[in-house]
Amino acid sequence: MGLNLLYSNDQRGKYPPSWYAATARELEPFAPLRGEVKADVCVIGAGYTGLSAALHLAEAGMRVVLVEAHRVGFGASGRNGGQLGSGQRVTQDDLETMVGDPDAEKLWHLGEDAKALVKDLIARHGIDCELKPGVAWTATDVGDARHLVEYAEHLDARYGYQYLEVLDQAGCQALCPSPVYKGGILDHDAAHLHPLNFALGLARAARGAGVQIYENTQVHHVEEHQPAVVRTDKGRVVADHVVFACNGYMGGLNRKVAARVMPINNFIAATEPLGAEAERVLTRDVAVADSYFVVNYFRLSADKRLLFGGGESYGYRFPSDVAALVRKPMSQIFPHLRDVRIDYAWGGTLAITMKRLPYLARVAPNILSASGYSGHGVGTATHAGQLMALAIRGETDGFETMARLPVGPFPGGPTFRSPLLALAMSWYAMRDRLGV
Ligand SMILES: Cc1cc2nc3c(=O)[nH]c(=O)nc-3n(C[C@H](O)[C@H](O)[C@H](O)COP(=O)(O)OP(=O)(O)OC[C@H]3O[C@@H](n4cnc5c(N)ncnc54)[C@H](O)[C@@H]3O)c2cc1C
C-alpha cells in the first residue's frame, strides 16, 4: 500500500505529547467501526478537512459516516501553529503569474471565504478555542521588509484589503524585540487559535448534526464502485460518495493524489511559562511568521509560554530529540531564551504540493479528495471540506475553481521525491543560514 505515516511517529490512538493535548477540551472516545454500515457519504480522516465536510453534509440532511484511524484531530489539525492566515498559501503576486489575474482574484476571495468560515463556525457552534486577531509577517532583511510593504500596497490596490499595518524596524522591534527582524506587516484580520480545541469543537458540532464518527478505524482500501465500498480494519462502509481527507497520512490509498501531495514534518516546542519575560518575546497577543525559507512561527499561549515552530528535518521519521531541534532556531530568534526550559515538544505531518497550491480533485465520479495545503490549512482545509460538501450536493463552482489549479506530480515519484526534496530544501535552508 506504499508509504503510510499513520504509525511511524505516534502511538496508536493517542494524541502526541503537545501543549495542545495537555490543554484540550477532550471528547469521550468514539467506538471503532465493526461490521457494515451504509451512508450517503463516507468521509475518511477527522482533521479540519474531514470534520468540515462531514458537518456541512450532515447539516444538509445527508447520512454521513466519518472514519478516523486514530482520534479526532490526531493529525496536523491538532498540532499546528494555529495561525489562520489571509488569502492562499501562495502570495497573490505569485498567483497572478501562475494562473492569471481572473483566477488569482477568485482565489483571493476563496481564501477570504476560508478565513471567514473558520470564524463563523467558531461563533455559530460556540467553539472555545481562544480565537484572537492578528498575525505579523516579519522580515529578516531589509529587502524582504521592502517586499512586504510593496505586497501590502498591492493587496490594498488590487483587492481592497485594508487590514495590513506596516511595521518599520522600530515598530517591529516594539512588537517583537528579537534582534533578527528588520520590519514587517501586521494583518489585523488574520487570527490565531488553539488548533486541537478547534478540531474537537468541530467534532462536537458534527456529532450534534448527526454524523456517525468512528475512531481507531483505519481505512485500508476503497473500492471505486457505485456505491463505493470503504474497507476498514474490522468493518466496511457502503456509501454513494467518498471524501478523502487524509492529507499527509494518505499513503497509497490513491495513486493520483500520492503523486502530487507529499508529506513533510514540522516541529513545535512550548517553553515553560515565561511570566514577565514574555514581554521580551511579544508585546501583543498576536502570532508571528518570518521570512526565512524554513519559516519560524511563534506566539504566546494563554499561560505565557512561547509556542515556537520551526526546525528542519526531511526524513519521514521525527528526530529523537524534537526539543533540541526546535531550540536551535528559537535561540537564534531569541538569544536570551537559549537555556529556557522546554516543557512540551512535538512533531506533526502536513502535506505540500510542488507549487504550494492545494490539491482538490475528483479522483473517481463519486470520490473527492482535498489535501496539500502546504502549511496554510487552518482556513483552507476547513473551507475545502465545505467546498466538497457543496460539490456532492451539486454546487460545484468553488470546488471546480480550486480543482483547476495546476498541481503537477512531483518528479521522482513516491520513492525518489523525498531525497530530491531533502536536497532542494537543505540548499535553501543553507542559503537562509548564510544570509544569501
Ligand atoms: C507543525 C505544524 C504546524 C502547522 N502550522 C499551521 C499554521 O499555523 N497555520 C495553518 O494554516 N496551517 C498550519 N499547518 C497545516 C495544517 O495543520 C494542515 O494543513 C491541516 O490541519 C490539514 O488538515 P486535514 O484535515 O487535511 O489533515 P489532518 O489534520 O492531518 O487530518 C487527516 C486525518 O486523516 C486520518 N487518516 C489518514 N489516513 C487514514 C486512513 N487510511 N484511515 C482513517 N483515517 C486516516 C489521520 O489519522 C488524520 O487524523 C501546520 C501543520 C503542522 C504539522
Coordinates of C-alpha atoms in Angstrom, one line a residue, residues 74-397:
F74 CA -5.0 13.5 15.8
G75 CA -3.2 14.7 12.7
A76 CA -1.9 18.1 11.6
S77 CA -5.2 19.7 12.7
G78 CA -4.5 19.0 16.4
R79 CA -0.8 20.0 16.3
N80 CA -0.3 23.1 14.2
G81 CA 0.8 26.7 14.8
G82 CA -2.8 27.8 15.0
Q83 CA -2.4 30.6 12.5
L84 CA -5.4 31.5 10.4
G85 CA -3.9 33.4 7.5
S86 CA -5.5 35.6 4.8
G87 CA -5.8 34.6 1.2
Q88 CA -4.0 31.5 -0.1
R89 CA -0.6 29.9 0.9
V90 CA 0.9 31.3 -2.3
T91 CA 1.0 35.1 -2.3
Q92 CA -1.3 36.9 -4.7
D93 CA 1.5 38.4 -6.8
D94 CA 2.8 34.8 -7.4
L95 CA -0.7 33.5 -8.1
E96 CA -1.3 36.3 -10.7
T97 CA 1.7 35.0 -12.6
M98 CA 0.8 31.3 -12.1
V99 CA -2.9 31.3 -13.0
G100 CA -3.6 34.8 -14.5
D101 CA -5.5 37.7 -12.9
P102 CA -9.1 36.5 -13.1
D103 CA -8.4 33.2 -11.3
A104 CA -6.0 34.8 -8.9
E105 CA -8.8 37.2 -7.9
K106 CA -11.2 34.3 -7.4
L107 CA -8.6 32.5 -5.3
W108 CA -8.1 35.6 -3.2
H109 CA -11.8 35.7 -2.4
L110 CA -12.0 31.9 -1.8
G111 CA -9.1 32.4 0.7
E112 CA -11.0 35.2 2.4
D113 CA -14.1 33.0 2.5
A114 CA -12.0 30.3 4.2
K115 CA -10.9 32.7 6.9
A116 CA -14.5 33.9 7.4
L117 CA -15.8 30.3 7.5
V118 CA -13.5 29.4 10.4
K119 CA -14.6 32.5 12.4
D120 CA -18.2 31.8 11.6
L121 CA -18.0 28.1 12.6
I122 CA -16.4 29.1 15.9
A123 CA -19.1 31.7 16.6
R124 CA -22.0 29.5 15.3
H125 CA -21.1 26.4 17.3
G126 CA -19.7 28.3 20.3
I127 CA -16.3 26.6 20.0
D128 CA -14.0 27.6 22.8
C129 CA -10.6 27.7 21.1
E130 CA -9.1 31.0 22.1
L131 CA -9.5 32.7 18.7
K132 CA -7.6 36.0 18.7
P133 CA -6.9 38.5 16.0
G134 CA -3.5 39.4 14.5
V135 CA -0.7 37.7 12.6
A136 CA 2.5 39.5 11.8
W137 CA 4.9 38.6 9.0
T138 CA 8.4 39.7 9.9
A139 CA 11.3 40.2 7.6
T140 CA 14.8 39.0 8.3
D141 CA 16.5 41.5 5.9
V142 CA 15.7 44.9 4.5
G143 CA 14.9 43.5 1.1
D144 CA 12.2 41.2 2.5
A145 CA 10.9 44.1 4.6
R146 CA 10.6 46.3 1.4
H147 CA 8.8 43.4 -0.4
L148 CA 6.3 43.1 2.5
V149 CA 5.5 46.8 2.3
E150 CA 5.0 46.5 -1.5
Y151 CA 2.9 43.5 -1.0
A152 CA 0.6 45.3 1.5
E153 CA 0.2 48.1 -1.1
H154 CA -0.6 45.6 -3.8
L155 CA -3.3 43.9 -1.7
D156 CA -4.8 47.2 -0.9
A157 CA -4.7 48.5 -4.5
R158 CA -5.8 45.3 -6.3
Y159 CA -8.1 43.6 -3.7
G160 CA -9.1 46.4 -1.5
Y161 CA -7.5 44.6 1.5
Q162 CA -7.0 47.2 4.2
Y163 CA -6.2 45.3 7.4
L164 CA -2.5 45.4 7.0
E165 CA -0.4 47.7 9.2
V166 CA 3.1 48.3 8.0
L167 CA 5.8 48.0 10.7
D168 CA 9.1 49.7 10.2
Q169 CA 12.1 48.4 12.1
A170 CA 11.3 50.3 15.3
G171 CA 7.6 49.2 15.1
C172 CA 8.6 45.6 14.5
Q173 CA 11.0 45.8 17.5
A174 CA 8.3 47.3 19.6
L175 CA 6.1 44.3 18.8
C176 CA 8.7 41.6 18.8
P177 CA 12.0 42.5 20.4
S178 CA 14.1 40.0 18.5
P179 CA 17.4 41.3 17.1
V180 CA 16.7 39.4 13.9
Y181 CA 13.8 41.3 12.4
K182 CA 14.1 44.3 10.2
G183 CA 10.4 45.2 9.6
G184 CA 7.1 43.6 8.8
I185 CA 3.4 43.8 8.4
L186 CA 0.7 43.0 10.9
D187 CA -2.5 41.5 9.5
H188 CA -5.3 42.5 11.8
D189 CA -7.9 40.3 10.1
A190 CA -5.8 37.1 10.3
A191 CA -6.0 35.3 13.6
H192 CA -4.7 32.5 15.8
L193 CA -6.4 29.8 17.8
H194 CA -6.0 26.6 19.8
P195 CA -5.9 24.1 16.9
L196 CA -6.9 21.0 18.7
N197 CA -9.8 22.6 20.5
F198 CA -11.0 24.0 17.2
A199 CA -11.0 20.4 15.8
L200 CA -12.7 19.0 18.8
G201 CA -15.3 21.7 18.6
L202 CA -16.0 20.8 15.0
A203 CA -16.3 17.2 16.0
R204 CA -18.9 18.1 18.7
A205 CA -20.8 20.1 16.1
A206 CA -20.6 17.2 13.6
R207 CA -21.8 14.7 16.2
G208 CA -24.7 17.1 17.1
A209 CA -25.6 17.3 13.4
G210 CA -25.9 13.5 13.2
V211 CA -22.5 12.4 11.8
Q212 CA -21.6 8.9 12.9
I213 CA -18.0 9.1 14.0
Y214 CA -15.7 6.0 14.3
E215 CA -12.3 6.4 15.8
N216 CA -9.4 3.9 15.9
T217 CA -10.7 2.8 12.5
Q218 CA -8.2 2.7 9.6
V219 CA -9.3 2.6 6.1
H220 CA -7.2 0.1 4.1
H221 CA -8.9 0.1 0.7
V222 CA -11.6 1.9 -1.2
E223 CA -13.4 0.0 -3.9
E224 CA -14.3 2.6 -6.5
H225 CA -17.8 1.4 -7.5
Q226 CA -21.2 3.0 -7.3
P227 CA -21.8 2.6 -4.4
A228 CA -18.2 2.7 -3.1
V229 CA -17.0 0.2 -0.5
V230 CA -14.7 1.5 2.1
R231 CA -12.8 -1.3 3.9
T232 CA -11.6 -0.8 7.4
D233 CA -9.9 -3.0 10.0
K234 CA -13.0 -4.7 11.1
G235 CA -15.8 -3.4 9.0
R236 CA -16.9 -1.6 5.9
V237 CA -18.9 1.4 4.8
V238 CA -21.0 1.2 1.7
A239 CA -21.5 4.8 0.5
D240 CA -22.8 6.6 -2.5
H241 CA -19.9 9.1 -2.1
V242 CA -16.5 9.1 -0.5
V243 CA -14.4 12.0 0.6
F244 CA -10.6 11.5 1.1
A245 CA -9.5 13.9 3.9
C246 CA -6.2 12.1 4.9
N247 CA -3.7 14.9 4.0
G248 CA -0.2 13.9 5.0
Y249 CA -1.2 10.4 6.0
M250 CA -2.9 9.4 2.7
G251 CA -0.1 6.9 1.8
G252 CA -1.1 4.7 -1.1
L253 CA -4.9 5.0 -0.8
N254 CA -5.0 6.8 -4.1
R255 CA -2.1 6.9 -6.6
K256 CA -3.1 10.2 -8.3
V257 CA -3.1 12.0 -5.0
A258 CA 0.1 10.3 -3.8
A259 CA 2.0 11.5 -6.9
R260 CA 1.0 15.2 -6.2
V261 CA 0.8 15.5 -2.5
M262 CA 3.9 14.8 -0.3
P263 CA 4.1 14.5 3.4
I264 CA 6.6 16.6 5.3
N265 CA 7.2 17.0 9.1
N266 CA 7.3 20.2 11.1
F267 CA 8.0 20.7 14.8
I268 CA 6.8 22.9 17.7
A269 CA 8.1 23.4 21.2
A270 CA 6.3 25.0 24.2
T271 CA 8.6 26.6 26.8
E272 CA 7.9 26.9 30.5
P273 CA 5.6 29.8 31.3
L274 CA 7.7 33.0 30.8
G275 CA 5.9 35.3 33.2
A276 CA 7.1 38.9 32.8
E277 CA 9.8 37.8 30.4
A278 CA 7.1 37.2 27.8
E279 CA 7.3 40.9 27.0
R280 CA 10.8 40.2 25.6
V281 CA 9.2 37.9 23.0
L282 CA 5.9 39.6 22.1
T283 CA 4.3 42.7 23.5
R284 CA 0.9 42.0 21.9
D285 CA -1.1 38.8 21.8
V286 CA -0.5 38.2 18.1
A287 CA 1.2 35.4 16.1
V288 CA 4.3 35.8 14.0
A289 CA 5.7 34.1 10.9
D290 CA 9.0 35.1 9.5
S291 CA 10.5 35.3 6.0
Y292 CA 13.1 32.5 6.3
F293 CA 12.7 29.7 3.8
V294 CA 12.3 27.3 6.8
V295 CA 9.7 29.5 8.4
N296 CA 9.8 30.2 12.1
Y297 CA 6.4 30.9 13.6
F298 CA 5.5 31.6 17.2
R299 CA 3.1 33.2 19.6
L300 CA 2.4 33.1 23.3
S301 CA 0.0 30.7 24.9
A302 CA -2.7 31.8 27.4
D303 CA -0.3 30.9 30.2
K304 CA 2.5 32.9 28.6
R305 CA 4.6 30.0 27.2
L306 CA 6.4 30.6 24.0
L307 CA 4.9 28.2 21.4
F308 CA 7.7 28.2 18.8
G309 CA 7.5 26.3 15.5
G310 CA 10.4 25.6 13.2
G311 CA 13.3 23.3 12.7
E312 CA 14.2 21.3 9.7
S313 CA 14.2 17.5 9.2
Y314 CA 13.4 16.0 5.9
G315 CA 13.3 12.3 6.8
Y316 CA 9.9 10.7 7.4
R317 CA 10.7 9.9 11.0
F318 CA 10.7 12.5 13.7
P319 CA 14.1 13.1 15.2
S320 CA 14.6 11.5 18.7
D321 CA 15.0 14.9 20.4
V322 CA 12.4 17.3 18.9
A323 CA 13.1 19.9 21.7
A324 CA 16.8 20.1 20.7
L325 CA 15.8 20.5 17.1
V326 CA 13.4 23.5 17.8
R327 CA 15.7 25.0 20.4
K328 CA 18.2 25.9 17.6
P329 CA 16.1 28.3 15.6
M330 CA 14.4 29.5 18.8
S331 CA 17.7 30.6 20.2
Q332 CA 18.6 32.3 17.0
I333 CA 15.5 34.4 17.1
F334 CA 15.5 34.9 20.9
P335 CA 19.1 34.5 22.2
H336 CA 18.1 35.3 25.7
L337 CA 16.0 32.1 25.7
R338 CA 18.9 29.8 24.9
D339 CA 18.6 27.9 28.2
V340 CA 14.9 28.2 28.8
R341 CA 13.1 25.0 29.9
I342 CA 11.1 23.3 27.2
D343 CA 8.0 21.6 28.7
Y344 CA 6.5 20.1 25.5
A345 CA 7.9 19.4 22.1
W346 CA 6.1 17.6 19.3
G347 CA 6.2 16.9 15.6
G348 CA 3.4 16.9 13.0
T349 CA 2.9 15.7 9.5
L350 CA 1.5 18.1 6.9
A351 CA 1.4 17.8 3.1
I352 CA 2.8 20.0 0.4
T353 CA 2.5 20.2 -3.4
M354 CA 5.1 21.2 -5.9
K355 CA 3.9 24.8 -6.2
R356 CA 2.3 25.0 -2.7
L357 CA -1.2 25.1 -4.2
P358 CA -3.8 22.9 -2.6
Y359 CA -4.8 19.8 -4.5
L360 CA -8.6 19.3 -4.8
A361 CA -9.6 16.6 -7.2
R362 CA -12.4 14.3 -8.3
V363 CA -10.5 11.1 -8.3
A364 CA -13.5 9.0 -9.4
P365 CA -17.0 10.0 -10.4
N366 CA -18.2 9.7 -6.8
I367 CA -14.9 10.2 -4.9
L368 CA -13.5 13.6 -4.0
S369 CA -10.2 14.4 -2.4
A370 CA -8.6 17.5 -0.8
S371 CA -5.1 17.9 0.6
G372 CA -1.7 19.5 0.2
Y373 CA -2.5 22.9 1.9
S374 CA 1.3 23.4 2.3
G375 CA 1.2 24.9 5.8
H376 CA -1.9 27.0 5.2
G377 CA -4.6 24.5 6.2
V378 CA -6.4 26.0 9.2
G379 CA -8.6 28.0 6.8
T380 CA -8.0 26.2 3.5
A381 CA -8.7 22.7 4.8
T382 CA -11.8 23.8 6.7
H383 CA -13.0 25.5 3.5
A384 CA -12.0 22.6 1.3
G385 CA -14.3 20.4 3.4
Q386 CA -17.2 22.8 2.9
L387 CA -16.5 23.0 -0.9
M388 CA -16.5 19.2 -1.2
A389 CA -19.8 19.1 0.7
L390 CA -21.3 21.6 -1.7
A391 CA -19.9 19.7 -4.7
I392 CA -21.5 16.5 -3.5
R393 CA -24.8 18.3 -3.4
G394 CA -24.4 19.6 -6.9
E395 CA -22.9 23.1 -6.2
T396 CA -19.6 22.6 -7.9
D397 CA -18.3 26.2 -8.6

